[in-house]
Short mmCIF file of C-alpha atoms and ligand atoms in Angstrom, two decimals:
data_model
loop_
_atom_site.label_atom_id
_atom_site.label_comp_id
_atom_site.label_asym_id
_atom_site.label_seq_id
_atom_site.Cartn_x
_atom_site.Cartn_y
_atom_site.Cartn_z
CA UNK R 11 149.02 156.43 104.04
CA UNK R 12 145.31 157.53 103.72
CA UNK R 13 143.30 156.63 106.38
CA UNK R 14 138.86 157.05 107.14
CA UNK R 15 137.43 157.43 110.47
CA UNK R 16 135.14 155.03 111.11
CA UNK R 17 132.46 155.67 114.48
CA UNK R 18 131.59 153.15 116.26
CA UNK R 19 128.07 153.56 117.62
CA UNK R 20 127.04 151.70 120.72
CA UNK R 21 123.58 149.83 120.13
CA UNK R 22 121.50 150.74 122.97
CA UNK R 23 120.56 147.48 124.67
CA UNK R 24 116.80 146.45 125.46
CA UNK R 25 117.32 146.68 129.14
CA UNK R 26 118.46 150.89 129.02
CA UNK R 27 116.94 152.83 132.25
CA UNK R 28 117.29 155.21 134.64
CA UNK R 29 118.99 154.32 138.24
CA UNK R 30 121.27 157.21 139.11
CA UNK R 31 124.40 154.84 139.24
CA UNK R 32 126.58 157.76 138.09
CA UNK R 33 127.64 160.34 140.83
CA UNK R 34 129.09 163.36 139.26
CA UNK R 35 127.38 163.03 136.69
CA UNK R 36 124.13 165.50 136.62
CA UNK R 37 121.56 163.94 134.71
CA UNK R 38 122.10 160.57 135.45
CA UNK R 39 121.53 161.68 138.97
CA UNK R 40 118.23 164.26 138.33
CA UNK R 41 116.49 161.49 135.83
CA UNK R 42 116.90 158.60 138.66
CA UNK R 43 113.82 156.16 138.61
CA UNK R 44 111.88 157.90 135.46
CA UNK R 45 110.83 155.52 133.09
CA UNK R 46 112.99 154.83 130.12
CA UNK R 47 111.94 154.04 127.02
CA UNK R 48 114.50 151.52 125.29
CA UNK R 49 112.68 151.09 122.00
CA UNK R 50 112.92 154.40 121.35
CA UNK R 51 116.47 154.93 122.74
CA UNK R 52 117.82 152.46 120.38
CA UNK R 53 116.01 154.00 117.27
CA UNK R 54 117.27 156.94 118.35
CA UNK R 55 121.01 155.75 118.31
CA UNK R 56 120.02 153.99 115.25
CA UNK R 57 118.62 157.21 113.01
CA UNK R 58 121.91 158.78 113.89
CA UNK R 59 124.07 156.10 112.74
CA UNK R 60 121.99 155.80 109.32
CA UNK R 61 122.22 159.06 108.73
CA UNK R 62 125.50 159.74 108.88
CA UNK R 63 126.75 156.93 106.90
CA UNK R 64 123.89 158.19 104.31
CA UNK R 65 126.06 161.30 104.57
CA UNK R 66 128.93 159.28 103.72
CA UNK R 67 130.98 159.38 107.10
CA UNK R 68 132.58 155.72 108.59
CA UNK R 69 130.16 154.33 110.42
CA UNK R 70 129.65 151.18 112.39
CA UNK R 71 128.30 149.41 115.42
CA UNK R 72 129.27 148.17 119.16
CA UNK R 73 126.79 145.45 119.75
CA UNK R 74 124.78 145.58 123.46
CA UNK R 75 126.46 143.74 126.33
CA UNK R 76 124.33 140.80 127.93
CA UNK R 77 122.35 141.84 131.00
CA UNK R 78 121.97 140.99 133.79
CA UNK R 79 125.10 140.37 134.70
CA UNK R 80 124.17 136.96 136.76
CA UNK R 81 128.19 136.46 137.29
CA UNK R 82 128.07 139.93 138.96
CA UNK R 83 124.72 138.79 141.68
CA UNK R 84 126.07 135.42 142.04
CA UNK R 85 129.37 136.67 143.18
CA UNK R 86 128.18 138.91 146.26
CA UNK R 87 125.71 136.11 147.27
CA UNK R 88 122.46 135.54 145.34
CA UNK R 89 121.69 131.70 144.90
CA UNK R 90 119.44 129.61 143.10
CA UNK R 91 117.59 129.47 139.71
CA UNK R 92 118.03 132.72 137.44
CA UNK R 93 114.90 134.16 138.49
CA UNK R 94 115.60 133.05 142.45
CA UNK R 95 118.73 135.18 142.27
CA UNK R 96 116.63 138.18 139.78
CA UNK R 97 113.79 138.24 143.19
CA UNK R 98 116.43 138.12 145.77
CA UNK R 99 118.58 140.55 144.47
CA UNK R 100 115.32 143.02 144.02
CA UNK R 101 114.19 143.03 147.51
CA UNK R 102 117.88 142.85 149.36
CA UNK R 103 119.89 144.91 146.47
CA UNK R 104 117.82 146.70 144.36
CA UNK R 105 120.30 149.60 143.32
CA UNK R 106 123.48 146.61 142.67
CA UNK R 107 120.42 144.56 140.42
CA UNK R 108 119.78 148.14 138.58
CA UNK R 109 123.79 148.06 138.06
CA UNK R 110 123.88 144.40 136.86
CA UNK R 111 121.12 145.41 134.38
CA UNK R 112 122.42 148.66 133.34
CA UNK R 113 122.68 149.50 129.62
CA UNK R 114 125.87 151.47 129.97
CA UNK R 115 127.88 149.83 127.48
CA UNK R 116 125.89 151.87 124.76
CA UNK R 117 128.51 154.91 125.28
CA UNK R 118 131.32 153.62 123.66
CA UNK R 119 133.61 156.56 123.99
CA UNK R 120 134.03 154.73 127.27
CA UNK R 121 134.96 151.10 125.87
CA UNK R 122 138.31 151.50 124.68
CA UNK R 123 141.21 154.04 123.97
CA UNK R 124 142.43 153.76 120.55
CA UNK R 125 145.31 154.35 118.79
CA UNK R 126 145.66 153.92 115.10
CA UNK R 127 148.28 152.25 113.45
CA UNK R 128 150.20 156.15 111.85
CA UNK R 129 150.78 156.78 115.73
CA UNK R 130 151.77 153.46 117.18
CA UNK R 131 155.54 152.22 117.11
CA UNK R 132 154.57 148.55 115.83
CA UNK R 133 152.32 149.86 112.84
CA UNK R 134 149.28 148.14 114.41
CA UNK R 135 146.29 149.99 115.66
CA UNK R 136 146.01 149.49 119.68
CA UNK R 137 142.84 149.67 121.76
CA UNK R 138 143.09 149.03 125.53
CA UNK R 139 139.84 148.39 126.96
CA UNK R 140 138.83 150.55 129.60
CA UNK R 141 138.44 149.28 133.48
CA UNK R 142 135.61 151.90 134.10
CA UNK R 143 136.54 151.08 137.74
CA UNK R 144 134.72 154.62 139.21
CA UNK R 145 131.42 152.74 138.90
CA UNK R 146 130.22 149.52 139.85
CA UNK R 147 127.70 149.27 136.71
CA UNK R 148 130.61 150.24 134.68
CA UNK R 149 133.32 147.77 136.30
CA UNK R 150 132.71 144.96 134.57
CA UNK R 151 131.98 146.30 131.05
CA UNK R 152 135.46 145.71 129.79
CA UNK R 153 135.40 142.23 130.10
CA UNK R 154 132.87 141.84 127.26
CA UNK R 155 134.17 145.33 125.62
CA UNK R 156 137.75 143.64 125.27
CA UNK R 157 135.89 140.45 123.74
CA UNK R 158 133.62 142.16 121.13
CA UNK R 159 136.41 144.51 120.06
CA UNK R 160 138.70 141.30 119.22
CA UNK R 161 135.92 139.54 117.02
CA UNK R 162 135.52 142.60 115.24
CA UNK R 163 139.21 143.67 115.26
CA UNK R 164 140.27 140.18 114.59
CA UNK R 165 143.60 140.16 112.61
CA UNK R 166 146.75 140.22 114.68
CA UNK R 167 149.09 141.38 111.83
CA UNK R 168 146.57 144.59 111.96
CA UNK R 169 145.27 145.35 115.47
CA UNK R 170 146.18 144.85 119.00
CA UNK R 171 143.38 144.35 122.01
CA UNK R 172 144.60 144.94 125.18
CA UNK R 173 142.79 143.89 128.43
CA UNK R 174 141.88 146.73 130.75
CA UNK R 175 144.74 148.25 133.04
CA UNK R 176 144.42 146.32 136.58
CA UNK R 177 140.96 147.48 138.74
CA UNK R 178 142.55 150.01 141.09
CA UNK R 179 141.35 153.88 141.77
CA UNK R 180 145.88 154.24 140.53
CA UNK R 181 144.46 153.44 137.04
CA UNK R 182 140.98 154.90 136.88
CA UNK R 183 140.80 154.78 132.92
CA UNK R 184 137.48 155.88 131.17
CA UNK R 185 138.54 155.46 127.88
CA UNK R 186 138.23 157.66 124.68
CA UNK R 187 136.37 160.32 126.72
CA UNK R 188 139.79 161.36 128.12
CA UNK R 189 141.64 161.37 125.01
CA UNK R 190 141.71 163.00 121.83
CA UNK R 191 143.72 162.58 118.41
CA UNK R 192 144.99 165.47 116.75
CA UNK R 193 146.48 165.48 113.38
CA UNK R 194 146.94 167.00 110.12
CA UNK R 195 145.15 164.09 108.58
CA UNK R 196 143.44 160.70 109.58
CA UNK R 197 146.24 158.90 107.97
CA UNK R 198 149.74 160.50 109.30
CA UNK R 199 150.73 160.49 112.62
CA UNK R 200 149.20 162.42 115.13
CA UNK R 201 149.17 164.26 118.34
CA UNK R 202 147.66 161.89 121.26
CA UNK R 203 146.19 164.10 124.05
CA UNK R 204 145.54 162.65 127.31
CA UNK R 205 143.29 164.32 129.77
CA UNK R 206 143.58 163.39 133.02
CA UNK R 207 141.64 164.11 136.49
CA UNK R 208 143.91 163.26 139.00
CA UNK R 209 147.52 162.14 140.16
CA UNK R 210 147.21 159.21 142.36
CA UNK R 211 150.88 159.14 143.52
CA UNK R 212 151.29 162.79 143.57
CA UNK R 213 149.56 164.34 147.00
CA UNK R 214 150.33 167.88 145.95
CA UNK R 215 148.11 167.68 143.13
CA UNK R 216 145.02 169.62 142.77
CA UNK R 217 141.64 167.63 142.69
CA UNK R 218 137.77 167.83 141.92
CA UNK R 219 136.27 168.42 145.94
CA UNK R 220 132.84 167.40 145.58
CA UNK R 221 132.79 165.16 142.54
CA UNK R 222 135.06 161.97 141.57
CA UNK R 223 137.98 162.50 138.81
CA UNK R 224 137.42 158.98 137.43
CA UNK R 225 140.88 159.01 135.11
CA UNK R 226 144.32 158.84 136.53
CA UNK R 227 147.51 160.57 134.81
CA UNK R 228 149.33 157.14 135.38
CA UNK R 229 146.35 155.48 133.80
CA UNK R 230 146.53 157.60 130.54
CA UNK R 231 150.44 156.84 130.97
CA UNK R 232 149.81 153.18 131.06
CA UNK R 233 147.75 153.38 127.85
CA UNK R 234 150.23 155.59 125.93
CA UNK R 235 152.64 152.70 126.93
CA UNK R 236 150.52 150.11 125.87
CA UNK R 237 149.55 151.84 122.54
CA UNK R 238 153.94 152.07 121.90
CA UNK R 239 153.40 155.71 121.39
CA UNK R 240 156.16 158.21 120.94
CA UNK R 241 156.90 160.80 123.53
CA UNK R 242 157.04 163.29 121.52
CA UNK R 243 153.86 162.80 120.15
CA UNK R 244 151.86 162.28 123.34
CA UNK R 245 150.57 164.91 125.73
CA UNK R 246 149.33 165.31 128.96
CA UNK R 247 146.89 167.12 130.37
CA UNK R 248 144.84 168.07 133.40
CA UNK R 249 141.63 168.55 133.59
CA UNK R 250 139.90 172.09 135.64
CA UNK R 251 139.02 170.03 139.06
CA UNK R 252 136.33 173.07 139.40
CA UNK R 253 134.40 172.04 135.99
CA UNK R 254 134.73 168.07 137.17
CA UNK R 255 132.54 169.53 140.24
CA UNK R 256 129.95 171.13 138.21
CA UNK R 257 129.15 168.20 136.26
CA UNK R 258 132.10 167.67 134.06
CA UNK R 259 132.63 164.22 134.47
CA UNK R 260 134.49 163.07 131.16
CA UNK R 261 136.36 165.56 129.40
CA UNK R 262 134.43 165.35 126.39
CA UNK R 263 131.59 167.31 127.89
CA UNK R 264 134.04 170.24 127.68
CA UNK R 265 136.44 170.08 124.78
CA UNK R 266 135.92 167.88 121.57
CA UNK R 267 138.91 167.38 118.71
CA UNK R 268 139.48 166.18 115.17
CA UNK R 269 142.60 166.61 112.71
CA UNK R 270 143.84 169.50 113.56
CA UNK R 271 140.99 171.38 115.53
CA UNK R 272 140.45 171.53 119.19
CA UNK R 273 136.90 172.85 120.03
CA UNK R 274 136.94 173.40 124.28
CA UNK R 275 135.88 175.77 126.43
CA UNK R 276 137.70 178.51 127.98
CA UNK R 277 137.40 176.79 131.67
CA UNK R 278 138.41 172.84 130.58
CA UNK R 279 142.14 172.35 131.52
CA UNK R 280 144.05 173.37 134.36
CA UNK R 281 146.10 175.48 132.87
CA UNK R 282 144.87 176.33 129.55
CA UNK R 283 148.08 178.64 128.29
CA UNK R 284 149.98 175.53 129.28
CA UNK R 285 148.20 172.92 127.27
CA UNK R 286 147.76 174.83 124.00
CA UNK R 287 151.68 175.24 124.39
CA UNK R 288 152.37 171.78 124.91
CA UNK R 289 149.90 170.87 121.87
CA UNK R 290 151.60 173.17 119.39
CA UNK R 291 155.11 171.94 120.08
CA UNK R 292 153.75 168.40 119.62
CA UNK R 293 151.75 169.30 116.52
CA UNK R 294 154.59 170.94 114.97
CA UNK R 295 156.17 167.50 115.41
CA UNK R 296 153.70 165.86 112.94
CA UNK R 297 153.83 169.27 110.40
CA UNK R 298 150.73 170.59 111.69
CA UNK R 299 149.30 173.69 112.94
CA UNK R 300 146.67 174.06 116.07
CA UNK R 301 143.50 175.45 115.44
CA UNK R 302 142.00 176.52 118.84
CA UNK R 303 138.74 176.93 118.87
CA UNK R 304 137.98 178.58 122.36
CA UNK R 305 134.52 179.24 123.91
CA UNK R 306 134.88 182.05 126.14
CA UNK R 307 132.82 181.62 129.59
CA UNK R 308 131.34 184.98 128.48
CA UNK R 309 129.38 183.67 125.55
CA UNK R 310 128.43 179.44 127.38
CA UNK R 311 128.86 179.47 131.20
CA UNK R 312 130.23 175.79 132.02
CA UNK R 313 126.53 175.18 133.32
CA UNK R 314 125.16 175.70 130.22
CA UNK R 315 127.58 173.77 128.38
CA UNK R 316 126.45 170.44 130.89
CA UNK R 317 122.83 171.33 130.37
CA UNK R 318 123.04 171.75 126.21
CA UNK R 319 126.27 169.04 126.05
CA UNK R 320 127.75 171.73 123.33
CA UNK R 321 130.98 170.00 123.47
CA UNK R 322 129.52 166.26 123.79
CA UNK R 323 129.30 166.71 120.23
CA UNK R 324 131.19 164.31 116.81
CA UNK R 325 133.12 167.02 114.94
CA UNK R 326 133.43 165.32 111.71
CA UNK R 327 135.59 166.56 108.80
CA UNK R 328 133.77 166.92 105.21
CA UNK R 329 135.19 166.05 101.72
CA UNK R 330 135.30 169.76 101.04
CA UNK R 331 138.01 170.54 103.98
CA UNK R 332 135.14 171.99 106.38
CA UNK R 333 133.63 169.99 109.43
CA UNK R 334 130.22 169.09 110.89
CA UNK R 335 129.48 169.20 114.21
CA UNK R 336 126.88 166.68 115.44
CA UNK R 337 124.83 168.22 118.30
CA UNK R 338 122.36 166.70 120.53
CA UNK R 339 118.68 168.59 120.16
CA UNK R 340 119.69 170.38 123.74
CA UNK R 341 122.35 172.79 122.02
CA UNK R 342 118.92 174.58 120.44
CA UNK R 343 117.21 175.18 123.66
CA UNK R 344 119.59 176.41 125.85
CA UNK R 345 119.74 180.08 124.82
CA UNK R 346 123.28 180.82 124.86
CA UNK R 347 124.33 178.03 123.15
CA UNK R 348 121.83 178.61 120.51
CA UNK R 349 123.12 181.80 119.79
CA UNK R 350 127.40 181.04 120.29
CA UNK R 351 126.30 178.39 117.66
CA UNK R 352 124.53 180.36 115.10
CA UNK R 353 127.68 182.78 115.46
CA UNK R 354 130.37 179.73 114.67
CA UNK R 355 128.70 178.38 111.64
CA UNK R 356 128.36 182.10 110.06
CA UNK R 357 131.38 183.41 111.24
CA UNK R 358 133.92 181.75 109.08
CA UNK R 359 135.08 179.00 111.34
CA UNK R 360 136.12 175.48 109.86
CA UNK R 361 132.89 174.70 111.56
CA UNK R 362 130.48 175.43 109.41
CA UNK R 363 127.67 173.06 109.57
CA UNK R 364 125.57 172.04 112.42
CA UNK R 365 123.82 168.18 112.26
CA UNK R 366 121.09 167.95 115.42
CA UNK R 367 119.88 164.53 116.51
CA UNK R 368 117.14 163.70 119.05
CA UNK R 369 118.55 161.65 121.51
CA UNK R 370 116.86 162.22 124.42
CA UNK R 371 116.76 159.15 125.82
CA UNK R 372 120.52 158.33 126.32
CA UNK R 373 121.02 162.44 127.18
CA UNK R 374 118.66 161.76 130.10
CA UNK R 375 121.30 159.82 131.45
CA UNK R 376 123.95 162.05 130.68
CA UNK R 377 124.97 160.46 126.99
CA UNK R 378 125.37 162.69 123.64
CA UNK R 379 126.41 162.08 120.02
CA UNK R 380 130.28 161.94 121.63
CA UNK R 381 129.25 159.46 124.26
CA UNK R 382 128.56 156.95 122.08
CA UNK R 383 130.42 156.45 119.73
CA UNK R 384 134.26 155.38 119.32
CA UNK R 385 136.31 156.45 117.13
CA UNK R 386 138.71 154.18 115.29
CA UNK R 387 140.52 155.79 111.94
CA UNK R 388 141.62 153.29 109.75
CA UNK R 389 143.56 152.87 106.30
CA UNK R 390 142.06 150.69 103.60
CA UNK R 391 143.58 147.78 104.57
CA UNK R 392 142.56 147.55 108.13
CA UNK R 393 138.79 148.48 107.09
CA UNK R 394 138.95 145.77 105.28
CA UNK R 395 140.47 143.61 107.70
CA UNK R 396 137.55 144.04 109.89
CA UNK R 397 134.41 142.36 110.54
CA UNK R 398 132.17 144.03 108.10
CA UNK R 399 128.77 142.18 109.78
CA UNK R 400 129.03 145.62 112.44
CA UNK R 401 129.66 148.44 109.20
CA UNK R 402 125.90 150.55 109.00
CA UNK R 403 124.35 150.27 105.59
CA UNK R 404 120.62 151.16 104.89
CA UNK R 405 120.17 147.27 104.73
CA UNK R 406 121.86 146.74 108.15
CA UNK R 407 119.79 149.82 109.51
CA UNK R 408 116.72 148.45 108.63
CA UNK R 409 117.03 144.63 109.77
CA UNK R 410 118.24 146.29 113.28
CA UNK R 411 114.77 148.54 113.48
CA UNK R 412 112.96 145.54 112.60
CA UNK R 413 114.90 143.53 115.57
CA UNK R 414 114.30 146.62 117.83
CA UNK R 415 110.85 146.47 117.19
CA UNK R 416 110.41 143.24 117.59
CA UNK R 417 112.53 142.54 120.92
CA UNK R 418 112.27 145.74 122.92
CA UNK R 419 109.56 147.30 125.40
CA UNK R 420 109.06 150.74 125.12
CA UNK R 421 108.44 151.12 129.01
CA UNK R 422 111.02 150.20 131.92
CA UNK R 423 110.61 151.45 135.06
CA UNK R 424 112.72 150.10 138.47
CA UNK R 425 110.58 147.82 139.39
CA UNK R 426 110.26 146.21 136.28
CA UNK R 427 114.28 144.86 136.34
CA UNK R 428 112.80 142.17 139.20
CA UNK R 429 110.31 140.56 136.18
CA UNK R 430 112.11 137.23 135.63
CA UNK R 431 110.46 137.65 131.87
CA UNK R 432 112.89 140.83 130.70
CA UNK R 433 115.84 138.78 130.98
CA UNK R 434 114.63 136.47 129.04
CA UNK R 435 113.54 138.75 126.62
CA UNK R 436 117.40 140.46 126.35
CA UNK R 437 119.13 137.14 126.16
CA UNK R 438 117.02 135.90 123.08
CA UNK R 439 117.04 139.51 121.49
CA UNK R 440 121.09 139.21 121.84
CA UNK R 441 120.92 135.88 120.34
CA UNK R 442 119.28 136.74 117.38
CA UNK R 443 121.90 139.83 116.92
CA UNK R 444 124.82 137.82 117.51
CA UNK R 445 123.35 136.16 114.14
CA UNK R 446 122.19 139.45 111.81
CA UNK R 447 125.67 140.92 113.15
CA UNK R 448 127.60 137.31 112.07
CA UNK R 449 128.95 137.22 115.31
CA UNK R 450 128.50 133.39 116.46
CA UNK R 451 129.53 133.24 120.42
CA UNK R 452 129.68 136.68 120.90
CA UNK R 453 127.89 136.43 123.69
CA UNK R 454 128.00 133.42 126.48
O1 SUG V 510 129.37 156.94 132.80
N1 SUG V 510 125.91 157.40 132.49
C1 SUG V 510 127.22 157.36 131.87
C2 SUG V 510 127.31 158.39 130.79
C3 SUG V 510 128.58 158.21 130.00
C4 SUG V 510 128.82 159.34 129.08
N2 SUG V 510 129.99 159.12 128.32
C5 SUG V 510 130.88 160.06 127.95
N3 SUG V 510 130.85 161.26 128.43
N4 SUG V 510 131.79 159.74 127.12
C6 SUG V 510 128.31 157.58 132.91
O2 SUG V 510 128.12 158.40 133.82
C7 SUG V 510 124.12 156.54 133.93
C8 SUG V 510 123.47 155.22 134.26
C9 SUG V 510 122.30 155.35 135.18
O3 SUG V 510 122.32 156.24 136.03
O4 SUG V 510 121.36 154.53 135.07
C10 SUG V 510 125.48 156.40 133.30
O5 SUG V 510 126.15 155.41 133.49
#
């Protein structure tokens, strides 16, 4: 069966800024306190979702999750009215406030694992939402995650939502950003690779030293479960503990996939000779044949890969056979990726065009073109099964700049997430999207 992949942006929500909730991760932790801009971040997200449907790729939306999280400040202790609980939590808890305001849901390649239905044994396509459980502002994002996925991904006879695997460092599961699909194309079955940090129930195990592996193997093996994939079909992997310590906090900051092309760097896995191995007995499971596309250390140090996000990129395939590869503005300025880049695209790779998009604003806080979106691949049928209020059209694209415009400030700074007035301003911005979207009670 033919199938299109369809990515799902995440809308950047109006209350996006910078708080250095994410250890590990480096420029979450550098940009800490700087004032964001969320107008602009959401355009941002926005002119790289219109463009690529333009270009005729699947394209849709995840809407914004509703901050604050006033569940999340009630529960460790802050009483009274909304804005009682907003003041209190500002002078006693400033940095847990920043986390129940945080705009994280807008990298979607954290939301969910998903499996279409050519690789699941019930013919349904599976997403598990993911528990996010290494960060507190991330915790509680599958809760709404799980709920917005099943009004878009309504239809039982075609897709299966799964709540998030239970809240425990055993099941540490970041979602899509540890897992890649590898076919021959979108529509047969495919090679599922899992990449994992760290064993929890294994001692002898190797592990990051200075920085947090936030997926577990047995998490990744819960999902495969979950998702009724076939052994065979399903692969394992660990990722280099020394890259997760210089600022390789998801796997796809180092390696990036699509049909049958794996585009990582030289340092990624733990034992590189062993995964490619694994991958081509797999992929000659499913008739198709691994094309590794390695970037020695030699030509992108692993620093330079955090700083440019070279591998945070969309590698998209093209009507004509070839693929894109959707970089972040950062690939240009960092000299040696620059140049490995300019190399690729001439030198007779599938690879041969390069789309840039300005997205500063979520890459400040450690977010490329990979980051947010999710990837879902879908046959005709289950595209048109979905909710089509979320699929990016110009019409959509342009009601959603007039909404940004309208409901967003274009200056956030810390102290600003204590002003009563911006919550008040996200919850009717998220009403009125919950209507352009046709999403009635999306939101509570
Ligand atoms: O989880 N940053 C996110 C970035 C997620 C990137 N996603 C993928 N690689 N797929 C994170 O570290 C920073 C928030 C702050 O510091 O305000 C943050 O959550």
């Amino acid at each position: 069966m033919s199938a299109r992949e369809f990515n799902f942006d995440g809308l950047v929500g109006p209350s996006h800024n910078y708080a250095g909730l994410s250890f590990g991760n480096v420029a979450s932790f550098s940009n800490v306190k700087s004032a964001s801009n969320p107008k602009l971040a959401a355009l941002q997200g926005l002119a790289k979702m219109r463009a690529l449907a333009a270009r005729g790729f699947g394209q849709a939306l995840l809407p914004p999750q509703d901050r604050p999280n006033f569940r999340l400040l009630r529960s460790i202790g802050f009483t009274g009215s909304d804005a009682e609980v907003l003041s209190k939590a500002a002078k006693e808890a400033p940095v847990i406030l920043a986390c129940a305001y945080s705009a994280s849901p807008m990298w979607t390649a954290n939301a969910a694992t998903v499996s279409p239905s050519a690789d699941s044994a019930d013919g349904r396509t599976h997403f598990t939402a993911a528990n996010l459980n290494n960060k507190l502002h991330r915790a509680f994002e599958h809760e709404q995650s799980a709920r917005a996925l099943r009004a878009i991904f309504k239809d039982e006879k075609h897709f299966a939502v799964h709540d998030a695997l239970p809240g425990t460092p055993a099941f540490g599961d970041e979602g899509a950003a540890n897992h890649t699909r590898l076919c021959k194309d979108h529509g047969s079955a495919g090679v599922e690779l899992f990449v994992y940090g760290r064993t929890e129930f294994d001692a002898s195990a190797s592990a990051p030293k200075k920085y947090p592996a936030r997926q577990t193997l047995e998490a990744s093996q819960a999902v495969a479960r979950l998702h009724r994939l076939s052994a065979e079909r399903t692969v394992y992997v660990q990722q280099n503990p020394d890259v997760i310590d210089q600022g390789v906090f998801h796997n796809d900051v180092i390696a990036v996939g699509n049909a049958n092309a794996l585009f990582y760097h030289e340092q990624a896995f733990a034992d590189e000779a062993g995964a490619l191995d694994q991958l081509r007995r797999a992929m000659g499971a499913v008739g198709a044949d691994l094309n590794a596309i390695r970037v020695d250390t030699a030509h992108v140090p692993v620093a330079d890969a955090v700083a440019s996000y070279l591998f945070n990129s969309q590698l998209l395939s093209k009507a004509d056979g070839k693929m894109a590869l959707v970089i972040p503005h950062e690939c240009q300025e960092v000299t040696s990726v620059a140049r490995y880049l300019e190399n690729l695209v001439a030198g007779g790779s599938v690879i041969d065009e390069l789309i840039h998009f300005d997205l500063r604003q979520s890459m400040r806080n450690g977010g490329g073109p990979a980051c947010l979106r999710l990837r879902v691949a879908l046959t005709e049928a289950e595209a048109a099964a979905m909710h089509q209020g979320v699929v990016m059209t110009e019409a959509l694209y342009h009601t959603l700049v007039a909404w940004v415009e309208k409901h967003y400030r274009d200056r956030l700074e810390p102290a600003d997430l204590a002003d009563p007035q911006l919550a008040i301003e996200v919850h009717n911005a998220l009403e009125e999207l919950s209507r352009i979207l046709g999403l009635p009670g999306l939101y509570d």
